């Protein structure tokens, strides 16, 4: 019943709404002049609707919801024109105006525009149709307005007929920059493309990427959302939701859409930043719900409500959360503020809007300063025309406190731009004559003006926009509970950057980063985004970068590979690290052990050389080759020295020397031992054909030089064409192995293979004569030495092929040391043992006695062999031969049977054998 009674009461009140009776009542303010400028301002927020909610008759309705912002802009226009008229800016010309209240509705704005289009000085505001309006003289030469883009879009289409310039001070829709559709429109502000770009940049710099948008459901709102969507997409900002609210308060679905919007805000819990393109009246209704639901978000306000006192004066408005607003660039408005403080209705020829403000102020005269604004705005009473009430106090301090410099400044620019264009035209014309110039001529002049106002250069670009930039402000709660607007930055639309007056403002701007509004938590450096199943790219998972990849910024969508092979990165790294260069260093424990072993070998060589020198004239030294022993010892010493080149930082010189030094040195050693093997075999071989071959082969200097020369040739060709060099091995993730590249594996193999061939020949020869007297049996030890060499190098091949890292050179070094020690010990240590511990056998007498015994045995064996052959040839039975004793000795290359038969041995064979052994 209560609800029914409320509806009946409202219906009764609304049914009593009066329309304007006289067309002159429709006019808001007027001032006569030689040139009339029209004005369209939203001094009210809506039209009073009928009981049915929509008009049933084509009658202009009255307005409700007084908006101080539009009212102040109207006063700014009249004040600027008054200043121009009081100056000599346009000599002999007075500017007049006609200002209409659009009530934020395109319908009323178009009704006022029809009056502007009517012929000059026509009694009944007659608008005649014509195919060509070139010479038509309308009532006004230009129009300033409108306050909202939707109104300007409608009015501009109507003005296109006569190309009357419409200079807007606050319509920022991007669509109005299209000169094909709106050729008569210019504005003293930037279009929304710059505002949305500034908003997107602010959001990006603050680290937000998950936001909501609330906009009016009209051309302005949808154009702004589209522009913002394009700007945000380029910098990876995602829009969680878009909500559109009807732009007219008279629309019965406004409250329903606001309720739905609030529910959406509550649902999207991760959205903490909301961008709003709404009228102040719509924001007021929205925030009433937000305060009731105790919702706290960060709000980014468009220019339409960023500084609206209607909103900032709402009780407990600070509970909605931080508000960051964008306002048109402002200038010095001191003179206008002083003008408001001295405001007097008697200064105006006719200003019904000021009268209505006085009426509303009178009704709210008992209100406190902080309640006065809401009282005036909420007074949804009809505009009363023709009624004058005596007002004792205008409370001018209150009006001056509602001034928003951005809107006042842009309105002043609009008036001054038109004034500059008129002055340029009137230089050679009598502009007191209404037909001196047509509006379309003034339009061309306006587009070309370039003037300085307040220290700033103002001009219109090809789209008819004056890109003056924006002020960025933030709402702060004052000590008295009121909201204070604090300017923290300026946005330079030309250079797309924010500028700050001081470090404190910049710090306050950066402080916004503490607010979190993201679909997913920010990925840290060292992580990358992995898109989830969501349609939005801002919703993702953070996964660590793989090995050898890094990300050095938050929220990177990919990991950057470490560009250079000399760098690496562990999994989840934020930077590449330089790889450590590794090689077998001198202080490495394993290297020290090998160096000690090599050094001991060198000491052993010197010890053997000294011992051999002291016993140089003894039979053992002479039998070992005498001077040839020193040659062998020197080149074994060189082999030990070459092993040291495998340790330390690789250098080109070391890479070349270490292999060639070992190859040549060991070749000389093996060649000398081969020479000794041939000599021994020659001494104890009694077959004529073998003796003949060995005599041809046994040429000491020629043999050693030839064998060495072949190796030197191999090494020289290797160094010339496939020279070993330093190589960086990048196979390991964290380490660069600095190593020697042998240049050619084939050349390296040929060098080692050649030594192996010589060693194998030496092994064969030594093996043939391994059965010698105990004190002279050097061939047996040569055989052992060669076996050690073969075992070491055969083992080396698979180990070297499978070993990797800094210890690869140590593998070859170990094999070199084993080979060198094997030759050294097998060749020299038995001799040293005789010289130290069996000195009695190292005399000429003992040596000759040993030769005598061995020659006797050898001669007896030869005799037996001859007898056996003769017996077989004569047919005598083998049983007729009576051996004394026999010793069997079997070799791989030859065999003979020694039978000691004392009676059959002739002195001729004995003496011959002794001479050959003595020659050794």
Tab-separated table of C-alpha atoms in Angstrom, residues 252-689:
chain	number	residue	atom	x	y	z
A	252	UNK	CA	13.586	3.773	-16.572
A	253	UNK	CA	16.256	1.062	-16.939
A	254	UNK	CA	19.062	3.187	-15.458
A	255	UNK	CA	18.671	1.873	-11.935
A	256	UNK	CA	18.356	-1.714	-13.160
A	257	UNK	CA	21.604	-1.450	-15.130
A	258	UNK	CA	23.359	0.135	-12.164
A	259	UNK	CA	22.277	-2.773	-9.966
A	260	UNK	CA	23.584	-5.256	-12.539
A	261	UNK	CA	26.855	-3.356	-12.748
A	262	UNK	CA	27.317	-3.471	-8.971
A	263	UNK	CA	26.698	-7.234	-9.003
A	264	UNK	CA	29.327	-7.625	-11.721
A	265	UNK	CA	31.836	-5.637	-9.675
A	266	UNK	CA	31.190	-7.869	-6.657
A	267	UNK	CA	31.598	-10.989	-8.779
A	268	UNK	CA	34.950	-10.023	-10.289
A	269	UNK	CA	36.950	-10.099	-7.089
A	270	UNK	CA	40.337	-9.762	-8.794
A	271	UNK	CA	39.301	-6.565	-10.565
A	272	UNK	CA	40.399	-3.699	-8.339
A	273	UNK	CA	40.640	-0.964	-10.983
A	274	UNK	CA	37.605	0.317	-12.885
A	275	UNK	CA	37.630	2.862	-15.700
A	276	UNK	CA	34.489	4.959	-15.970
A	277	UNK	CA	33.151	7.061	-18.872
A	278	UNK	CA	29.964	8.387	-17.282
A	279	UNK	CA	28.127	11.614	-16.645
A	280	UNK	CA	28.378	12.964	-13.095
A	281	UNK	CA	24.725	12.229	-12.467
A	282	UNK	CA	25.178	8.576	-13.427
A	283	UNK	CA	28.329	8.260	-11.340
A	284	UNK	CA	26.419	9.671	-8.387
A	285	UNK	CA	23.776	6.967	-8.636
A	286	UNK	CA	26.433	4.281	-9.107
A	287	UNK	CA	28.473	5.405	-6.109
A	288	UNK	CA	25.416	5.476	-3.889
A	289	UNK	CA	25.104	1.743	-4.526
A	290	UNK	CA	28.854	1.182	-4.162
A	291	UNK	CA	28.890	2.928	-0.782
A	292	UNK	CA	25.864	0.943	0.348
A	293	UNK	CA	27.524	-2.364	-0.653
A	294	UNK	CA	30.800	-1.261	0.956
A	295	UNK	CA	32.730	-1.825	-2.270
A	296	UNK	CA	36.214	-0.370	-2.394
A	297	UNK	CA	38.013	-0.170	-5.717
A	298	UNK	CA	40.345	2.158	-7.571
A	299	UNK	CA	38.393	4.341	-9.996
A	300	UNK	CA	39.863	5.977	-13.072
A	301	UNK	CA	37.665	8.919	-13.970
A	302	UNK	CA	37.253	10.397	-17.427
A	303	UNK	CA	37.214	14.139	-17.934
A	304	UNK	CA	33.421	14.214	-17.658
A	305	UNK	CA	33.402	13.577	-13.891
A	306	UNK	CA	37.002	13.689	-12.678
A	307	UNK	CA	36.425	17.011	-10.897
A	308	UNK	CA	32.658	16.912	-10.435
A	309	UNK	CA	31.712	18.469	-7.119
A	310	UNK	CA	28.383	16.684	-7.384
A	311	UNK	CA	30.255	13.417	-6.804
A	312	UNK	CA	33.009	14.532	-4.461
A	313	UNK	CA	30.420	16.021	-2.095
A	314	UNK	CA	28.553	12.713	-1.637
A	315	UNK	CA	28.631	11.727	2.051
A	316	UNK	CA	31.319	9.098	2.794
A	317	UNK	CA	32.525	9.242	-0.822
A	318	UNK	CA	36.044	8.401	0.363
A	319	UNK	CA	34.890	4.840	1.143
A	320	UNK	CA	34.628	3.957	-2.570
A	321	UNK	CA	38.418	3.911	-2.768
A	322	UNK	CA	41.033	6.007	-4.601
A	323	UNK	CA	39.842	8.082	-7.557
A	324	UNK	CA	42.342	9.021	-10.249
A	325	UNK	CA	41.000	11.546	-12.726
A	326	UNK	CA	41.984	13.010	-16.071
A	327	UNK	CA	41.124	16.648	-16.687
A	328	UNK	CA	41.685	18.867	-19.662
A	329	UNK	CA	44.835	20.927	-19.362
A	330	UNK	CA	44.133	24.046	-17.352
A	331	UNK	CA	45.537	27.538	-17.313
A	332	UNK	CA	45.337	30.592	-15.138
A	333	UNK	CA	41.723	31.186	-14.097
A	334	UNK	CA	42.381	33.828	-11.438
A	335	UNK	CA	40.467	36.565	-13.247
A	336	UNK	CA	37.424	34.332	-13.597
A	337	UNK	CA	37.520	33.382	-9.920
A	338	UNK	CA	37.573	37.081	-9.038
A	339	UNK	CA	34.705	37.610	-11.447
A	340	UNK	CA	32.599	35.045	-9.577
A	341	UNK	CA	33.341	36.696	-6.262
A	342	UNK	CA	31.923	39.936	-7.666
A	343	UNK	CA	29.008	38.268	-9.449
A	344	UNK	CA	25.856	40.356	-9.638
A	345	UNK	CA	22.694	39.544	-11.621
A	346	UNK	CA	22.419	43.201	-12.545
A	347	UNK	CA	25.599	42.847	-14.666
A	348	UNK	CA	23.681	40.710	-17.152
A	349	UNK	CA	21.271	41.902	-19.792
A	350	UNK	CA	19.300	38.719	-19.304
A	351	UNK	CA	20.379	35.530	-17.523
A	352	UNK	CA	17.552	33.239	-16.475
A	353	UNK	CA	20.014	30.524	-15.499
A	354	UNK	CA	21.580	32.805	-12.915
A	355	UNK	CA	18.110	33.655	-11.649
A	356	UNK	CA	17.318	29.987	-11.247
A	357	UNK	CA	20.588	29.429	-9.394
A	358	UNK	CA	19.568	32.245	-7.071
A	359	UNK	CA	16.190	30.600	-6.487
A	360	UNK	CA	17.806	27.273	-5.651
A	361	UNK	CA	20.348	28.953	-3.400
A	362	UNK	CA	17.549	30.684	-1.578
A	363	UNK	CA	15.790	27.379	-0.954
A	364	UNK	CA	19.048	25.902	0.400
A	365	UNK	CA	20.145	28.946	2.392
A	366	UNK	CA	20.054	27.088	5.680
A	367	UNK	CA	22.440	24.409	4.472
A	368	UNK	CA	26.065	24.183	5.554
A	369	UNK	CA	28.804	24.719	3.032
A	370	UNK	CA	29.519	20.998	2.549
A	371	UNK	CA	25.794	20.196	2.142
A	372	UNK	CA	24.905	23.064	-0.146
A	373	UNK	CA	26.028	21.403	-3.390
A	374	UNK	CA	23.864	18.332	-2.905
A	375	UNK	CA	20.924	20.483	-1.938
A	376	UNK	CA	21.132	22.480	-5.163
A	377	UNK	CA	21.720	19.393	-7.347
A	378	UNK	CA	18.945	17.345	-5.748
A	379	UNK	CA	16.310	20.069	-6.127
A	380	UNK	CA	14.361	18.502	-8.949
A	381	UNK	CA	12.023	21.437	-9.251
A	382	UNK	CA	10.737	22.975	-12.427
A	383	UNK	CA	12.499	25.863	-13.976
A	384	UNK	CA	10.358	28.809	-13.068
A	385	UNK	CA	10.301	31.447	-15.748
A	386	UNK	CA	9.212	35.005	-15.154
A	387	UNK	CA	9.300	34.764	-11.364
A	388	UNK	CA	11.797	37.042	-9.610
A	389	UNK	CA	12.582	36.595	-6.013
A	390	UNK	CA	14.713	38.956	-4.042
A	391	UNK	CA	17.910	37.297	-2.963
A	392	UNK	CA	19.951	38.951	-0.294
A	393	UNK	CA	22.980	36.632	-0.528
A	394	UNK	CA	24.503	34.712	-3.473
A	395	UNK	CA	27.189	32.992	-1.368
A	396	UNK	CA	29.800	33.799	-3.990
A	397	UNK	CA	32.521	32.001	-2.082
A	398	UNK	CA	30.652	28.756	-2.639
A	399	UNK	CA	30.396	29.279	-6.402
A	400	UNK	CA	34.096	30.114	-6.772
A	401	UNK	CA	34.966	26.938	-4.841
A	402	UNK	CA	33.234	24.818	-7.500
A	403	UNK	CA	35.425	26.105	-10.331
A	404	UNK	CA	37.305	23.350	-12.209
A	405	UNK	CA	40.160	25.105	-14.025
A	406	UNK	CA	40.232	22.590	-16.906
A	407	UNK	CA	36.655	23.196	-18.024
A	408	UNK	CA	36.878	26.953	-17.498
A	409	UNK	CA	40.146	27.129	-19.423
A	410	UNK	CA	38.817	25.145	-22.406
A	411	UNK	CA	35.690	27.344	-22.493
A	412	UNK	CA	37.830	30.477	-22.496
A	413	UNK	CA	39.925	29.020	-25.332
A	414	UNK	CA	36.788	28.392	-27.386
A	415	UNK	CA	35.683	32.040	-27.073
A	416	UNK	CA	39.161	33.415	-27.770
A	417	UNK	CA	39.684	31.134	-30.794
A	418	UNK	CA	36.452	32.450	-32.329
A	419	UNK	CA	37.478	36.003	-31.476
A	420	UNK	CA	40.855	35.546	-33.219
A	421	UNK	CA	39.140	34.179	-36.311
A	422	UNK	CA	36.654	37.108	-36.374
A	423	UNK	CA	39.472	39.607	-35.989
A	424	UNK	CA	41.342	38.062	-38.900
A	425	UNK	CA	38.240	38.279	-41.122
A	426	UNK	CA	37.275	41.790	-40.045
A	427	UNK	CA	40.616	43.352	-40.964
A	428	UNK	CA	39.282	44.383	-44.378
A	429	UNK	CA	35.550	44.122	-43.738
A	430	UNK	CA	32.898	46.151	-41.958
A	431	UNK	CA	31.816	43.539	-39.468
A	432	UNK	CA	29.173	45.764	-37.922
A	433	UNK	CA	27.155	44.626	-40.913
A	434	UNK	CA	25.655	41.185	-40.128
A	435	UNK	CA	26.223	40.092	-43.732
A	436	UNK	CA	29.928	40.987	-43.753
A	437	UNK	CA	30.878	37.313	-43.594
A	438	UNK	CA	29.122	33.962	-43.515
A	439	UNK	CA	29.572	31.270	-40.834
A	440	UNK	CA	31.332	28.940	-43.291
A	441	UNK	CA	33.970	31.645	-43.854
A	442	UNK	CA	34.443	31.978	-40.116
A	443	UNK	CA	34.870	28.183	-39.937
A	444	UNK	CA	37.800	28.298	-42.358
A	445	UNK	CA	39.367	31.112	-40.356
A	446	UNK	CA	38.958	29.234	-37.058
A	447	UNK	CA	40.795	26.191	-38.453
A	448	UNK	CA	43.828	28.336	-39.257
A	449	UNK	CA	44.123	30.383	-36.051
A	450	UNK	CA	47.359	30.150	-34.133
A	451	UNK	CA	47.603	32.183	-30.966
A	452	UNK	CA	49.161	32.227	-27.518
A	453	UNK	CA	46.997	32.180	-24.412
A	454	UNK	CA	48.310	31.898	-20.890
A	455	UNK	CA	51.812	31.247	-22.222
A	456	UNK	CA	50.696	28.290	-24.352
A	457	UNK	CA	50.523	28.072	-28.113
A	458	UNK	CA	47.052	27.072	-29.284
A	459	UNK	CA	46.125	25.819	-32.740
A	460	UNK	CA	43.843	23.228	-34.352
A	461	UNK	CA	45.224	20.203	-36.156
A	462	UNK	CA	43.821	18.696	-39.340
A	463	UNK	CA	41.128	16.940	-37.301
A	464	UNK	CA	40.007	20.166	-35.661
A	465	UNK	CA	41.483	19.208	-32.262
A	466	UNK	CA	43.653	21.347	-29.994
A	467	UNK	CA	45.873	18.802	-28.273
A	468	UNK	CA	46.431	20.658	-25.042
A	469	UNK	CA	47.050	17.546	-22.960
A	470	UNK	CA	45.651	16.468	-19.589
A	471	UNK	CA	46.122	17.028	-15.894
A	472	UNK	CA	46.149	13.914	-13.726
A	473	UNK	CA	44.613	14.336	-10.298
A	474	UNK	CA	43.830	12.132	-7.329
A	475	UNK	CA	41.063	12.519	-4.779
A	476	UNK	CA	42.268	12.831	-1.198
A	477	UNK	CA	40.316	13.025	1.999
A	478	UNK	CA	40.923	16.281	3.802
A	479	UNK	CA	41.083	16.839	7.537
A	480	UNK	CA	37.506	18.138	7.541
A	481	UNK	CA	36.237	15.050	5.711
A	482	UNK	CA	35.894	16.812	2.365
A	483	UNK	CA	37.537	15.565	-0.811
A	484	UNK	CA	40.486	17.604	-2.035
A	485	UNK	CA	41.602	17.342	-5.664
A	486	UNK	CA	45.385	17.017	-5.809
A	487	UNK	CA	47.211	17.358	-9.109
A	488	UNK	CA	50.023	14.822	-9.339
A	489	UNK	CA	51.073	14.818	-13.009
A	490	UNK	CA	50.582	16.233	-16.466
A	491	UNK	CA	50.146	14.139	-19.583
A	492	UNK	CA	51.854	15.407	-22.715
A	493	UNK	CA	49.706	14.064	-25.538
A	494	UNK	CA	52.254	15.067	-28.187
A	495	UNK	CA	55.115	13.062	-26.659
A	496	UNK	CA	52.980	10.438	-24.883
A	497	UNK	CA	54.545	10.842	-21.453
A	498	UNK	CA	53.763	11.936	-17.912
A	499	UNK	CA	55.628	14.865	-16.394
A	500	UNK	CA	55.853	15.829	-12.743
A	501	UNK	CA	56.415	19.130	-10.999
A	502	UNK	CA	58.610	17.606	-8.312
A	503	UNK	CA	59.923	14.343	-6.927
A	504	UNK	CA	57.186	14.199	-4.330
A	505	UNK	CA	54.483	14.118	-7.023
A	506	UNK	CA	56.394	11.479	-8.937
A	507	UNK	CA	56.698	9.341	-5.810
A	508	UNK	CA	52.955	9.670	-5.250
A	509	UNK	CA	52.359	8.549	-8.830
A	510	UNK	CA	54.612	5.529	-8.394
A	511	UNK	CA	52.853	4.697	-5.134
A	512	UNK	CA	49.908	3.507	-7.217
A	513	UNK	CA	51.860	0.336	-7.994
A	514	UNK	CA	50.983	-0.957	-4.544
A	515	UNK	CA	47.417	-1.454	-5.727
A	516	UNK	CA	46.957	-4.920	-7.225
A	517	UNK	CA	44.552	-5.548	-10.083
A	518	UNK	CA	45.643	-8.591	-12.006
A	519	UNK	CA	43.976	-11.731	-13.264
A	520	UNK	CA	47.072	-13.713	-12.306
A	521	UNK	CA	49.905	-12.943	-9.957
A	522	UNK	CA	52.781	-11.178	-11.600
A	523	UNK	CA	55.504	-13.464	-12.884
A	524	UNK	CA	58.851	-12.717	-11.350
A	525	UNK	CA	62.069	-12.336	-13.327
A	526	UNK	CA	63.202	-15.843	-14.142
A	527	UNK	CA	59.662	-16.932	-14.963
A	528	UNK	CA	57.492	-16.680	-18.046
A	529	UNK	CA	53.785	-16.620	-18.636
A	530	UNK	CA	52.056	-19.781	-19.747
A	531	UNK	CA	48.591	-19.053	-21.077
A	532	UNK	CA	45.838	-20.893	-19.260
A	533	UNK	CA	42.467	-22.013	-20.567
A	534	UNK	CA	41.074	-18.477	-20.188
A	535	UNK	CA	40.308	-16.445	-23.296
A	536	UNK	CA	42.270	-13.531	-21.842
A	537	UNK	CA	46.018	-13.380	-22.254
A	538	UNK	CA	46.272	-11.737	-18.828
A	539	UNK	CA	45.185	-14.967	-17.157
A	540	UNK	CA	48.149	-17.325	-17.079
A	541	UNK	CA	50.443	-19.457	-15.007
A	542	UNK	CA	54.021	-18.632	-14.153
A	543	UNK	CA	56.556	-21.302	-15.090
A	544	UNK	CA	60.334	-21.133	-14.603
A	545	UNK	CA	62.486	-20.433	-17.624
A	546	UNK	CA	64.264	-23.534	-18.957
A	547	UNK	CA	67.993	-23.930	-18.688
A	548	UNK	CA	70.068	-21.494	-20.745
A	549	UNK	CA	67.097	-19.116	-20.956
A	550	UNK	CA	66.235	-16.150	-18.789
A	551	UNK	CA	63.662	-13.408	-18.259
A	552	UNK	CA	64.884	-10.160	-16.739
A	553	UNK	CA	61.562	-8.351	-16.416
A	554	UNK	CA	58.337	-9.153	-14.619
A	555	UNK	CA	55.507	-10.701	-16.578
A	556	UNK	CA	57.488	-11.666	-19.653
A	557	UNK	CA	55.646	-13.865	-22.115
A	558	UNK	CA	58.771	-15.680	-23.211
A	559	UNK	CA	62.247	-16.497	-22.009
A	560	UNK	CA	65.225	-15.091	-23.839
A	561	UNK	CA	67.941	-17.563	-24.823
A	562	UNK	CA	71.440	-16.707	-23.730
A	563	UNK	CA	72.702	-15.245	-26.959
A	564	UNK	CA	76.366	-16.038	-26.631
A	565	UNK	CA	77.826	-19.513	-26.170
A	566	UNK	CA	80.008	-18.075	-23.444
A	567	UNK	CA	76.976	-17.518	-21.208
A	568	UNK	CA	74.576	-19.880	-19.485
A	569	UNK	CA	71.613	-19.713	-17.160
A	570	UNK	CA	70.150	-22.256	-14.736
A	571	UNK	CA	66.431	-22.988	-14.804
A	572	UNK	CA	64.411	-20.076	-13.453
A	573	UNK	CA	67.186	-17.546	-13.940
A	574	UNK	CA	66.735	-13.784	-14.301
A	575	UNK	CA	70.046	-13.284	-16.062
A	576	UNK	CA	72.703	-15.096	-18.024
A	577	UNK	CA	75.897	-15.917	-16.235
A	578	UNK	CA	79.262	-16.049	-17.860
A	579	UNK	CA	80.567	-19.579	-18.213
A	580	UNK	CA	83.694	-20.426	-16.276
A	581	UNK	CA	86.693	-21.239	-18.433
A	582	UNK	CA	88.203	-24.531	-17.315
A	583	UNK	CA	91.361	-26.379	-18.233
A	584	UNK	CA	93.857	-28.627	-16.486
A	585	UNK	CA	95.471	-26.089	-14.190
A	586	UNK	CA	98.876	-26.313	-12.571
A	587	UNK	CA	97.345	-26.325	-9.081
A	588	UNK	CA	94.958	-29.171	-9.869
A	589	UNK	CA	95.653	-32.159	-7.593
A	590	UNK	CA	95.718	-34.652	-10.434
A	591	UNK	CA	98.013	-32.422	-12.470
A	592	UNK	CA	100.391	-32.073	-9.517
A	593	UNK	CA	100.571	-35.868	-9.174
A	594	UNK	CA	101.379	-36.253	-12.877
A	595	UNK	CA	103.980	-33.499	-12.703
A	596	UNK	CA	105.627	-35.204	-9.726
A	597	UNK	CA	105.697	-38.485	-11.634
A	598	UNK	CA	107.197	-36.699	-14.642
A	599	UNK	CA	109.724	-34.946	-12.445
A	600	UNK	CA	110.724	-38.252	-10.829
A	601	UNK	CA	111.259	-39.678	-14.296
A	602	UNK	CA	113.560	-36.787	-15.157
A	603	UNK	CA	115.483	-37.310	-11.895
A	604	UNK	CA	115.764	-41.011	-12.719
A	605	UNK	CA	117.167	-40.143	-16.158
A	606	UNK	CA	119.842	-37.938	-14.620
A	607	UNK	CA	120.662	-40.639	-12.081
A	608	UNK	CA	121.029	-43.259	-14.839
A	609	UNK	CA	123.122	-40.882	-16.929
A	610	UNK	CA	125.455	-40.279	-13.998
A	611	UNK	CA	125.720	-43.998	-13.249
A	612	UNK	CA	126.406	-44.804	-16.905
A	613	UNK	CA	129.046	-42.086	-17.052
A	614	UNK	CA	130.853	-43.504	-14.018
A	615	UNK	CA	130.773	-46.986	-15.543
A	616	UNK	CA	131.216	-45.908	-19.142
A	617	UNK	CA	134.196	-48.224	-19.813
A	618	UNK	CA	132.553	-51.288	-18.318
A	619	UNK	CA	131.311	-54.134	-20.536
A	620	UNK	CA	127.656	-53.569	-19.585
A	621	UNK	CA	127.661	-49.942	-20.764
A	622	UNK	CA	129.569	-50.783	-23.919
A	623	UNK	CA	127.269	-53.744	-24.600
A	624	UNK	CA	124.255	-51.393	-24.140
A	625	UNK	CA	125.459	-49.118	-26.903
A	626	UNK	CA	127.706	-46.696	-25.111
A	627	UNK	CA	127.008	-43.223	-26.486
A	628	UNK	CA	123.703	-44.408	-27.940
A	629	UNK	CA	122.416	-44.710	-24.376
A	630	UNK	CA	122.801	-40.953	-23.893
A	631	UNK	CA	120.801	-40.303	-27.049
A	632	UNK	CA	118.013	-42.531	-25.791
A	633	UNK	CA	118.103	-40.917	-22.350
A	634	UNK	CA	117.961	-37.394	-23.816
A	635	UNK	CA	114.910	-38.095	-25.935
A	636	UNK	CA	113.151	-39.926	-23.110
A	637	UNK	CA	113.863	-36.766	-21.135
A	638	UNK	CA	112.195	-34.820	-23.983
A	639	UNK	CA	109.156	-37.103	-23.727
A	640	UNK	CA	108.863	-36.347	-20.035
A	641	UNK	CA	109.177	-32.638	-20.784
A	642	UNK	CA	106.492	-32.830	-23.513
A	643	UNK	CA	104.083	-34.197	-20.895
A	644	UNK	CA	104.303	-30.879	-19.032
A	645	UNK	CA	102.856	-29.048	-22.070
A	646	UNK	CA	99.548	-30.822	-21.459
A	647	UNK	CA	99.058	-28.861	-18.218
A	648	UNK	CA	98.177	-25.187	-17.883
A	649	UNK	CA	96.197	-22.803	-20.036
A	650	UNK	CA	96.265	-23.964	-23.640
A	651	UNK	CA	98.070	-21.717	-26.076
A	652	UNK	CA	98.674	-22.103	-29.781
A	653	UNK	CA	102.380	-22.614	-29.179
A	654	UNK	CA	101.807	-25.295	-26.544
A	655	UNK	CA	99.194	-27.035	-28.705
A	656	UNK	CA	101.716	-27.307	-31.558
A	657	UNK	CA	104.727	-28.252	-29.449
A	658	UNK	CA	103.318	-30.898	-27.143
A	659	UNK	CA	102.355	-33.442	-29.812
A	660	UNK	CA	105.247	-32.850	-32.177
A	661	UNK	CA	107.827	-32.864	-29.369
A	662	UNK	CA	106.547	-36.173	-28.064
A	663	UNK	CA	106.178	-37.632	-31.555
A	664	UNK	CA	109.720	-36.783	-32.660
A	665	UNK	CA	111.295	-37.623	-29.291
A	666	UNK	CA	109.657	-40.989	-28.958
A	667	UNK	CA	110.388	-41.790	-32.575
A	668	UNK	CA	114.108	-41.240	-31.920
A	669	UNK	CA	113.901	-43.444	-28.812
A	670	UNK	CA	112.159	-46.280	-30.650
A	671	UNK	CA	114.537	-45.923	-33.631
A	672	UNK	CA	117.561	-46.255	-31.340
A	673	UNK	CA	116.082	-49.286	-29.622
A	674	UNK	CA	115.299	-50.749	-33.059
A	675	UNK	CA	118.945	-50.217	-33.951
A	676	UNK	CA	119.961	-52.105	-30.822
A	677	UNK	CA	117.561	-54.934	-31.623
A	678	UNK	CA	119.005	-55.256	-35.129
A	679	UNK	CA	122.527	-55.273	-33.691
A	680	UNK	CA	121.681	-58.022	-31.211
A	681	UNK	CA	119.909	-60.085	-33.847
A	682	UNK	CA	122.849	-59.607	-36.189
A	683	UNK	CA	125.248	-60.876	-33.500
A	684	UNK	CA	123.322	-64.030	-32.759
A	685	UNK	CA	121.843	-64.921	-36.094
A	686	UNK	CA	123.760	-67.664	-37.926
A	687	UNK	CA	121.597	-67.987	-40.997
A	688	UNK	CA	123.383	-66.473	-43.981
A	689	UNK	CA	120.290	-64.922	-45.593
